[in-house]
């Protein structure tokens, strides 16, 4: 599914030297590399501010805390995402409201969001929409921008899977009022441990986020607001600074790998138009307005679980992102949703399958994957 060593070997010397330099400087907390990484990453994202923090989960929390999303506020998002998109809303004390996904892109559907905004109880104060750029493809930002204007809302990007993705030529991280990135080791831009980044073009939000990540202190031991300890580790920043030099190339290689998959599936006559699979597989839909960086290559397949077992028996890895939509999770039962609330999310959870995808994947490996799937479907 993933072979990290193929990325590490060619850059090993640079990484070790960067870590060594941090050790020599002995500045492990918010050192020089953190500032340099924040500046370089914000510049690549074409946004004024980058604020490093401990994880993508914390970046989501910081985004909402910086924007003063408080108890009594609600935030609208998707149930078809990683856990922390929703848990971070609860962490600032706000109420998560959910809407269904577009079955082609798996991203939050602006039409469902508009309906949810119209249907909400009058007492519910919706402050923000939190779309996720799932699998490395930006959510429909044209439509979300219209909703932002119509309903006077903030837009927050969960860009954890989308470093380098674009919408109408503009990078993820610069689209919303705030955006959250994760550099968890499996992400397309990844650290050697936990790390995250908040980006924003808003000076006030940036200033607030900078103090929130250090216990609300501007001056040491004088606390302006109740913050938290969520700093980006200097060693992780040093690793990320090295990788930042390669990320565009790696994203391009991912796009090439996606093209190889598409050609192989089409060549075998297995690609179907979708959005649901019949006897073949539905390939990822790429919105022409965006630049998909293929953090994951996700197909829809009939008899998905049997296919996955079949692949395991042939030594081929695959993953399910995500097997259970968040509104059906035990811990979120209190949100008031049930089976049937979001049919597209529930159906996607039963049909999606992520195939091996990383920049160094080879043609031969991809041929093996597609041949095995062809054998299963024959
Ligand atoms: C990985 C991920 C997160 C959380 O990031 P961490 O760094 O693991 O805390 C949040 N949202 C999405 C969509 C993710 O994929």
Tab-separated table of C-alpha atoms and ligand atoms in Angstrom:
chain	number	residue	atom	x	y	z
A	1	UNK	CA	0.000	0.000	0.000
A	2	UNK	CA	2.819	2.356	0.921
A	3	UNK	CA	6.607	2.028	0.897
A	4	UNK	CA	8.149	4.920	2.827
A	5	UNK	CA	11.725	3.728	2.312
A	6	UNK	CA	11.596	4.563	-1.405
A	7	UNK	CA	11.031	8.213	-0.578
A	8	UNK	CA	13.538	8.224	2.280
A	9	UNK	CA	16.559	6.665	0.593
A	10	UNK	CA	17.231	9.382	-2.031
A	11	UNK	CA	16.892	12.222	0.520
A	12	UNK	CA	18.397	10.415	3.519
A	13	UNK	CA	21.578	12.506	3.688
A	14	UNK	CA	19.647	15.794	3.560
A	15	UNK	CA	17.210	14.659	6.256
A	16	UNK	CA	19.940	13.451	8.611
A	17	UNK	CA	21.888	16.694	8.126
A	18	UNK	CA	18.767	18.760	8.863
A	19	UNK	CA	18.040	16.814	12.060
A	20	UNK	CA	21.689	17.031	13.088
A	21	UNK	CA	21.571	20.788	12.736
A	22	UNK	CA	18.604	21.018	15.104
A	23	UNK	CA	20.462	18.831	17.614
A	24	UNK	CA	23.536	21.056	17.310
A	25	UNK	CA	21.450	24.199	17.844
A	26	UNK	CA	19.614	22.637	20.826
A	27	UNK	CA	16.540	24.741	19.949
A	28	UNK	CA	13.919	22.027	20.051
A	29	UNK	CA	10.854	24.186	20.636
A	30	UNK	CA	9.766	26.800	18.057
A	31	UNK	CA	13.303	27.055	16.717
A	32	UNK	CA	14.521	28.763	13.566
A	33	UNK	CA	13.382	25.859	11.331
A	34	UNK	CA	9.785	26.276	12.519
A	35	UNK	CA	9.721	29.896	11.399
A	36	UNK	CA	11.388	29.023	8.103
A	37	UNK	CA	8.973	26.186	7.436
A	38	UNK	CA	5.943	28.335	8.282
A	39	UNK	CA	7.105	31.014	5.850
A	40	UNK	CA	8.024	28.601	3.061
A	41	UNK	CA	4.827	26.548	3.357
A	42	UNK	CA	2.614	29.666	3.474
A	43	UNK	CA	4.398	30.991	0.410
A	44	UNK	CA	3.823	27.732	-1.515
A	45	UNK	CA	0.159	27.933	-0.502
A	46	UNK	CA	0.029	31.565	-1.613
A	47	UNK	CA	-1.305	32.707	1.757
A	48	UNK	CA	-0.041	35.329	4.217
A	49	UNK	CA	0.330	33.259	7.380
A	50	UNK	CA	1.400	29.746	8.349
A	51	UNK	CA	1.252	28.680	11.983
A	52	UNK	CA	2.835	25.343	12.831
A	53	UNK	CA	1.223	23.142	15.437
A	54	UNK	CA	1.325	19.627	16.832
A	55	UNK	CA	-1.017	17.822	14.396
A	56	UNK	CA	-3.712	18.219	11.775
A	57	UNK	CA	-6.292	17.648	14.473
A	58	UNK	CA	-4.865	20.562	16.445
A	59	UNK	CA	-4.721	22.708	13.297
A	60	UNK	CA	-8.489	22.212	12.916
A	61	UNK	CA	-9.038	23.106	16.554
A	62	UNK	CA	-6.731	26.145	16.260
A	63	UNK	CA	-8.580	27.347	13.159
A	64	UNK	CA	-11.903	27.321	14.959
A	65	UNK	CA	-10.519	28.714	18.211
A	66	UNK	CA	-8.701	31.498	16.325
A	67	UNK	CA	-11.948	32.442	14.597
A	68	UNK	CA	-13.671	32.465	18.010
A	69	UNK	CA	-16.135	29.737	17.120
A	70	UNK	CA	-17.724	29.221	20.495
A	71	UNK	CA	-20.319	27.159	22.360
A	72	UNK	CA	-23.672	28.082	20.856
A	73	UNK	CA	-22.201	28.192	17.339
A	74	UNK	CA	-22.608	25.437	14.769
A	75	UNK	CA	-20.234	24.300	12.010
A	76	UNK	CA	-21.395	22.440	8.914
A	77	UNK	CA	-19.288	19.581	7.591
A	78	UNK	CA	-19.264	16.126	6.012
A	79	UNK	CA	-19.731	12.757	7.729
A	80	UNK	CA	-17.458	11.083	5.151
A	81	UNK	CA	-14.088	12.102	6.551
A	82	UNK	CA	-11.566	11.320	9.228
A	83	UNK	CA	-12.796	11.504	12.829
A	84	UNK	CA	-11.125	14.759	13.792
A	85	UNK	CA	-12.981	16.928	11.273
A	86	UNK	CA	-16.015	16.505	13.514
A	87	UNK	CA	-14.333	16.014	16.902
A	88	UNK	CA	-12.484	19.329	16.578
A	89	UNK	CA	-15.835	21.130	16.262
A	90	UNK	CA	-16.914	19.554	19.550
A	91	UNK	CA	-13.580	20.463	21.102
A	92	UNK	CA	-14.304	24.205	20.760
A	93	UNK	CA	-17.723	23.510	22.242
A	94	UNK	CA	-19.601	24.100	18.986
A	95	UNK	CA	-22.262	21.894	17.432
A	96	UNK	CA	-21.426	19.828	14.328
A	97	UNK	CA	-24.107	19.909	11.631
A	98	UNK	CA	-23.680	17.412	8.810
A	99	UNK	CA	-24.627	17.312	5.143
A	100	UNK	CA	-24.178	14.583	2.543
A	101	UNK	CA	-21.457	14.186	-0.088
A	102	UNK	CA	-21.328	14.386	-3.875
A	103	UNK	CA	-21.171	10.717	-4.969
A	104	UNK	CA	-18.662	11.497	-7.735
A	105	UNK	CA	-15.998	13.389	-5.756
A	106	UNK	CA	-16.898	12.180	-2.224
A	107	UNK	CA	-16.547	15.804	-1.133
A	108	UNK	CA	-19.163	17.749	0.811
A	109	UNK	CA	-22.063	18.514	-1.537
A	110	UNK	CA	-22.919	22.252	-1.710
A	111	UNK	CA	-26.555	21.445	-2.571
A	112	UNK	CA	-26.948	19.370	0.612
A	113	UNK	CA	-25.221	22.132	2.554
A	114	UNK	CA	-27.636	24.739	1.170
A	115	UNK	CA	-30.571	22.524	2.194
A	116	UNK	CA	-29.122	22.048	5.685
A	117	UNK	CA	-28.654	25.815	6.036
A	118	UNK	CA	-32.270	26.408	5.035
A	119	UNK	CA	-33.639	23.623	7.251
A	120	UNK	CA	-31.699	24.372	10.400
A	121	UNK	CA	-33.527	25.501	13.503
A	122	UNK	CA	-33.756	29.298	13.628
A	123	UNK	CA	-31.933	29.219	16.957
A	124	UNK	CA	-28.875	27.553	15.432
A	125	UNK	CA	-26.133	30.039	14.713
A	126	UNK	CA	-24.086	28.505	11.887
A	127	UNK	CA	-20.712	30.260	11.806
A	128	UNK	CA	-18.719	28.202	9.333
A	129	UNK	CA	-18.668	25.539	6.650
A	130	UNK	CA	-15.805	23.059	6.951
A	131	UNK	CA	-15.352	21.199	3.640
A	132	UNK	CA	-12.684	18.499	3.411
A	133	UNK	CA	-10.476	18.236	0.295
A	134	UNK	CA	-10.852	14.473	0.386
A	135	UNK	CA	-8.229	12.197	-1.205
A	136	UNK	CA	-6.317	15.273	-2.463
A	137	UNK	CA	-9.061	16.966	-4.498
A	138	UNK	CA	-10.499	20.347	-3.562
A	139	UNK	CA	-14.170	20.630	-2.674
A	140	UNK	CA	-16.311	22.752	-5.028
A	141	UNK	CA	-15.041	26.146	-3.893
A	142	UNK	CA	-17.091	28.132	-6.417
A	143	UNK	CA	-20.282	26.928	-4.760
A	144	UNK	CA	-18.995	27.247	-1.204
A	145	UNK	CA	-17.907	30.818	-1.892
A	146	UNK	CA	-21.486	31.608	-3.016
A	147	UNK	CA	-22.867	30.056	0.183
A	148	UNK	CA	-20.364	32.002	2.279
A	149	UNK	CA	-21.601	35.257	0.765
A	150	UNK	CA	-25.278	34.380	0.896
A	151	UNK	CA	-25.261	33.221	4.520
A	152	UNK	CA	-22.346	35.321	5.831
A	153	UNK	CA	-20.245	32.377	6.974
A	154	UNK	CA	-16.589	31.533	7.408
A	155	UNK	CA	-15.066	28.856	5.187
A	156	UNK	CA	-12.522	26.567	6.808
A	157	UNK	CA	-10.613	24.037	4.694
A	158	UNK	CA	-9.723	20.620	6.065
A	159	UNK	CA	-6.724	20.354	3.741
A	160	UNK	CA	-5.083	17.486	5.650
A	161	UNK	CA	-4.928	15.369	2.477
A	162	UNK	CA	-4.342	18.127	-0.027
A	163	UNK	CA	-0.998	19.924	0.212
A	164	UNK	CA	-0.377	21.235	-3.305
A	165	UNK	CA	-3.932	20.719	-4.574
A	166	UNK	CA	-5.517	23.646	-6.386
A	167	UNK	CA	-8.906	25.076	-7.315
A	168	UNK	CA	-9.061	27.359	-10.368
A	169	UNK	CA	-5.281	27.626	-10.078
A	170	UNK	CA	-5.347	28.737	-6.438
A	171	UNK	CA	-3.680	26.482	-3.863
A	172	UNK	CA	-5.482	24.678	-1.061
A	173	UNK	CA	-4.729	26.618	2.094
A	174	UNK	CA	-5.502	29.954	0.408
A	175	UNK	CA	-9.121	29.225	-0.531
A	176	UNK	CA	-10.867	29.562	2.809
A	177	UNK	CA	-10.696	32.043	5.681
A	178	UNK	CA	-8.581	29.425	7.448
A	179	UNK	CA	-7.177	26.020	6.522
A	180	UNK	CA	-5.746	23.043	8.385
A	181	UNK	CA	-2.982	20.738	7.118
A	182	UNK	CA	-1.717	17.494	8.617
A	183	UNK	CA	1.781	16.121	8.122
A	184	UNK	CA	1.071	12.737	9.683
A	185	UNK	CA	3.526	10.233	8.147
A	186	UNK	CA	1.050	8.817	5.602
A	187	UNK	CA	0.011	12.215	4.186
A	188	UNK	CA	1.326	13.415	0.824
A	189	UNK	CA	3.550	15.947	2.618
A	190	UNK	CA	4.657	14.150	5.743
A	191	UNK	CA	6.832	14.582	8.808
A	192	UNK	CA	8.660	11.913	10.817
A	193	UNK	CA	6.042	12.065	13.545
A	194	UNK	CA	3.026	14.246	14.236
A	195	UNK	CA	2.865	17.762	12.819
A	196	UNK	CA	0.288	20.221	11.503
A	197	UNK	CA	-0.124	23.689	10.033
A	198	UNK	CA	-2.823	26.333	10.087
A	199	UNK	CA	-2.875	28.802	7.213
A	200	UNK	CA	-4.860	32.009	6.990
A	201	UNK	CA	-4.836	35.308	5.139
A	202	UNK	CA	-6.438	37.041	8.119
A	203	UNK	CA	-3.937	38.911	10.356
A	204	UNK	CA	-6.209	38.822	13.396
A	205	UNK	CA	-6.851	35.058	13.172
A	206	UNK	CA	-3.109	34.454	12.676
A	207	UNK	CA	-2.195	36.520	15.699
A	208	UNK	CA	-4.733	34.705	17.865
A	209	UNK	CA	-3.624	31.270	16.620
A	210	UNK	CA	0.016	32.089	17.406
A	211	UNK	CA	-0.774	32.707	21.041
A	212	UNK	CA	-3.385	29.941	21.366
A	213	UNK	CA	-0.749	27.317	20.514
A	214	UNK	CA	1.406	28.515	23.432
A	215	UNK	CA	-1.083	28.711	26.308
A	216	UNK	CA	-2.440	32.076	25.204
A	217	UNK	CA	0.857	33.799	26.044
A	218	UNK	CA	2.303	36.736	24.176
A	219	UNK	CA	4.769	37.451	26.930
A	220	UNK	CA	6.052	34.473	28.892
A	221	UNK	CA	3.871	33.639	31.947
A	222	UNK	CA	1.271	36.306	31.103
A	223	UNK	CA	-1.837	34.655	29.671
A	224	UNK	CA	-4.145	36.665	27.486
A	225	UNK	CA	-6.539	33.829	26.569
A	226	UNK	CA	-6.837	30.176	27.581
A	227	UNK	CA	-4.779	28.380	24.963
A	228	UNK	CA	-3.100	25.010	24.808
A	229	UNK	CA	0.314	23.483	24.183
A	230	UNK	CA	0.341	22.672	20.486
A	231	UNK	CA	3.672	23.602	18.980
A	232	UNK	CA	5.340	22.272	15.874
A	233	UNK	CA	8.479	20.396	16.909
A	234	UNK	CA	11.672	21.921	15.465
A	235	UNK	CA	12.957	18.521	14.294
A	236	UNK	CA	9.707	17.921	12.394
A	237	UNK	CA	9.937	21.392	10.856
A	238	UNK	CA	13.500	20.600	9.700
A	239	UNK	CA	12.304	17.376	8.030
A	240	UNK	CA	9.382	19.198	6.422
A	241	UNK	CA	11.659	21.956	5.102
A	242	UNK	CA	13.696	19.346	3.215
A	243	UNK	CA	10.559	17.660	1.844
A	244	UNK	CA	9.013	20.959	0.790
A	245	UNK	CA	11.680	21.125	-1.931
A	246	UNK	CA	10.329	17.894	-3.433
A	247	UNK	CA	6.598	18.087	-2.874
A	248	UNK	CA	5.662	19.479	-6.276
A	249	UNK	CA	7.570	16.698	-8.035
A	250	UNK	CA	6.038	14.052	-5.782
A	251	UNK	CA	2.537	15.375	-6.424
A	252	UNK	CA	3.244	15.301	-10.167
A	253	UNK	CA	4.397	11.668	-9.883
A	254	UNK	CA	1.163	10.829	-8.049
A	255	UNK	CA	-0.807	12.340	-10.934
A	256	UNK	CA	1.217	10.245	-13.386
A	257	UNK	CA	0.527	7.108	-11.317
A	258	UNK	CA	-3.194	7.971	-11.387
A	259	UNK	CA	-3.026	8.246	-15.174
A	260	UNK	CA	-1.354	4.829	-15.376
A	261	UNK	CA	-4.157	3.278	-13.281
A	262	UNK	CA	-6.813	4.945	-15.450
A	263	UNK	CA	-5.175	3.693	-18.657
A	264	UNK	CA	-4.787	0.159	-17.291
A	265	UNK	CA	-8.404	-0.066	-16.099
A	266	UNK	CA	-9.729	1.404	-19.346
A	267	UNK	CA	-7.468	-0.882	-21.391
A	268	UNK	CA	-9.030	-3.887	-19.646
A	269	UNK	CA	-12.528	-2.516	-20.320
A	270	UNK	CA	-13.166	-2.290	-16.581
A	271	UNK	CA	-13.764	1.440	-16.145
A	272	UNK	CA	-17.390	2.488	-15.684
A	273	UNK	CA	-18.869	5.999	-15.774
A	274	UNK	CA	-20.394	5.756	-12.284
A	275	UNK	CA	-21.200	7.226	-9.908
A	276	UNK	CA	-21.959	3.664	-8.747
A	277	UNK	CA	-20.253	0.498	-9.919
A	278	UNK	CA	-22.086	-2.172	-11.838
A	279	UNK	CA	-19.787	-4.968	-13.031
A	280	UNK	CA	-16.570	-2.979	-13.369
A	281	UNK	CA	-15.012	-0.261	-11.242
A	282	UNK	CA	-15.657	3.472	-11.047
A	283	UNK	CA	-12.435	5.457	-11.309
A	284	UNK	CA	-11.822	8.707	-9.411
A	285	UNK	CA	-13.700	11.648	-10.941
A	286	UNK	CA	-11.382	14.609	-11.486
A	287	UNK	CA	-13.105	17.986	-11.497
A	288	UNK	CA	-11.571	19.980	-14.375
A	289	UNK	CA	-11.580	23.163	-12.274
A	290	UNK	CA	-9.194	21.619	-9.773
A	291	UNK	CA	-5.755	20.044	-9.550
A	292	UNK	CA	-6.086	16.671	-7.834
A	293	UNK	CA	-2.885	15.559	-6.054
A	294	UNK	CA	-4.060	11.977	-5.468
A	295	UNK	CA	-3.217	11.679	-1.816
A	296	UNK	CA	-5.264	8.519	-2.353
A	297	UNK	CA	-6.402	6.711	-5.491
A	298	UNK	CA	-9.909	5.568	-4.615
A	299	UNK	CA	-12.130	3.427	-6.799
A	300	UNK	CA	-15.658	2.163	-6.237
A	301	UNK	CA	-16.000	-1.547	-6.667
A	302	UNK	CA	-18.812	-4.085	-6.545
A	303	UNK	CA	-18.429	-6.679	-3.745
A	304	UNK	CA	-15.763	-4.436	-2.260
A	305	UNK	CA	-15.006	-6.481	0.863
A	306	UNK	CA	-14.592	-9.722	-1.102
A	307	UNK	CA	-12.318	-7.879	-3.543
A	308	UNK	CA	-10.183	-6.605	-0.689
A	309	UNK	CA	-9.780	-10.127	0.713
A	310	UNK	CA	-8.905	-11.375	-2.772
A	311	UNK	CA	-6.181	-8.721	-3.044
A	312	UNK	CA	-4.779	-9.516	0.410
A	313	UNK	CA	-4.423	-13.173	-0.644
A	314	UNK	CA	-2.270	-11.939	-3.534
A	315	UNK	CA	-0.098	-9.749	-1.348
A	316	UNK	CA	-1.694	-6.500	-2.556
A	317	UNK	CA	-2.484	-3.841	0.011
A	318	UNK	CA	-5.585	-1.654	-0.067
A	319	UNK	CA	-7.452	0.486	2.443
A	320	UNK	CA	-10.937	1.763	3.152
A	321	UNK	CA	-11.248	5.489	3.806
A	322	UNK	CA	-13.702	5.367	5.570
A	323	UNK	CA	-15.619	2.217	6.485
A	324	UNK	CA	-18.136	3.977	8.739
A	325	UNK	CA	-19.441	7.525	8.199
A	326	UNK	CA	-19.080	9.665	11.293
A	327	UNK	CA	-22.816	10.095	11.931
A	328	UNK	CA	-23.026	6.332	12.592
A	329	UNK	CA	-20.100	6.233	15.043
A	330	UNK	CA	-21.079	5.261	18.563
A	331	UNK	CA	-19.474	8.356	20.097
A	332	UNK	CA	-21.453	10.697	17.825
A	333	UNK	CA	-24.874	9.141	18.488
A	334	UNK	CA	-25.788	12.317	20.382
A	335	UNK	CA	-25.581	14.416	17.204
A	336	UNK	CA	-29.071	13.243	16.306
A	337	UNK	CA	-28.474	11.465	13.016
A	338	UNK	CA	-29.220	7.842	12.145
A	339	UNK	CA	-28.824	5.190	9.454
A	340	UNK	CA	-30.343	6.695	6.305
A	341	UNK	CA	-29.534	10.316	7.225
A	342	UNK	CA	-26.776	10.556	4.576
A	343	UNK	CA	-27.340	7.869	1.918
A	344	UNK	CA	-24.432	8.897	-0.332
A	345	UNK	CA	-21.936	8.766	2.515
A	346	UNK	CA	-23.314	5.432	3.681
A	347	UNK	CA	-23.141	3.969	0.189
A	348	UNK	CA	-19.608	5.279	-0.412
A	349	UNK	CA	-18.480	3.695	2.858
A	350	UNK	CA	-19.583	0.308	1.462
A	351	UNK	CA	-18.034	0.704	-2.003
A	352	UNK	CA	-14.795	2.714	-1.856
A	353	UNK	CA	-11.387	1.091	-2.002
A	354	UNK	CA	-8.052	2.933	-1.942
A	355	UNK	CA	-5.399	1.234	-4.060
A	356	UNK	CA	-1.638	1.488	-3.531
A	357	UNK	CA	-0.631	5.072	-4.339
A	358	UNK	CA	2.676	6.805	-3.705
A	359	UNK	CA	5.085	8.665	-6.000
A	360	UNK	CA	7.589	5.803	-6.318
A	361	UNK	CA	5.039	3.134	-7.286
A	362	UNK	CA	6.154	1.296	-10.447
A	363	UNK	CA	4.313	0.411	-13.663
A	364	UNK	CA	4.803	-3.301	-12.903
A	365	UNK	CA	3.251	-2.968	-9.459
A	366	UNK	CA	0.252	-1.125	-10.870
A	367	UNK	CA	-0.148	-3.759	-13.595
A	368	UNK	CA	-0.237	-6.428	-10.882
A	369	UNK	CA	-2.917	-4.545	-8.958
A	370	UNK	CA	-5.129	-4.060	-12.012
A	371	UNK	CA	-4.589	-7.629	-13.244
A	372	UNK	CA	-5.696	-8.972	-9.849
A	373	UNK	CA	-8.816	-6.782	-9.870
A	374	UNK	CA	-9.569	-7.912	-13.468
A	375	UNK	CA	-9.244	-11.531	-12.358
A	376	UNK	CA	-11.623	-10.958	-9.451
A	377	UNK	CA	-14.228	-9.285	-11.666
A	378	UNK	CA	-14.040	-11.844	-14.486
B	1	LIG	C1	-5.221	13.008	8.812
B	1	LIG	C2	-6.444	13.847	8.819
B	1	LIG	C3	-6.751	14.689	9.897
B	1	LIG	C4	-5.996	14.691	11.186
B	1	LIG	O1	-4.631	14.913	11.100
B	1	LIG	P1	-3.651	14.391	12.261
B	1	LIG	O2	-2.359	15.043	11.912
B	1	LIG	O3	-3.611	12.903	12.181
B	1	LIG	O4	-4.182	14.872	13.566
B	1	LIG	C5	-7.869	15.503	9.793
B	1	LIG	N1	-8.659	15.469	8.706
B	1	LIG	C6	-8.408	14.660	7.669
B	1	LIG	C7	-9.315	14.691	6.485
B	1	LIG	C8	-7.300	13.815	7.690
B	1	LIG	O5	-7.069	12.998	6.648
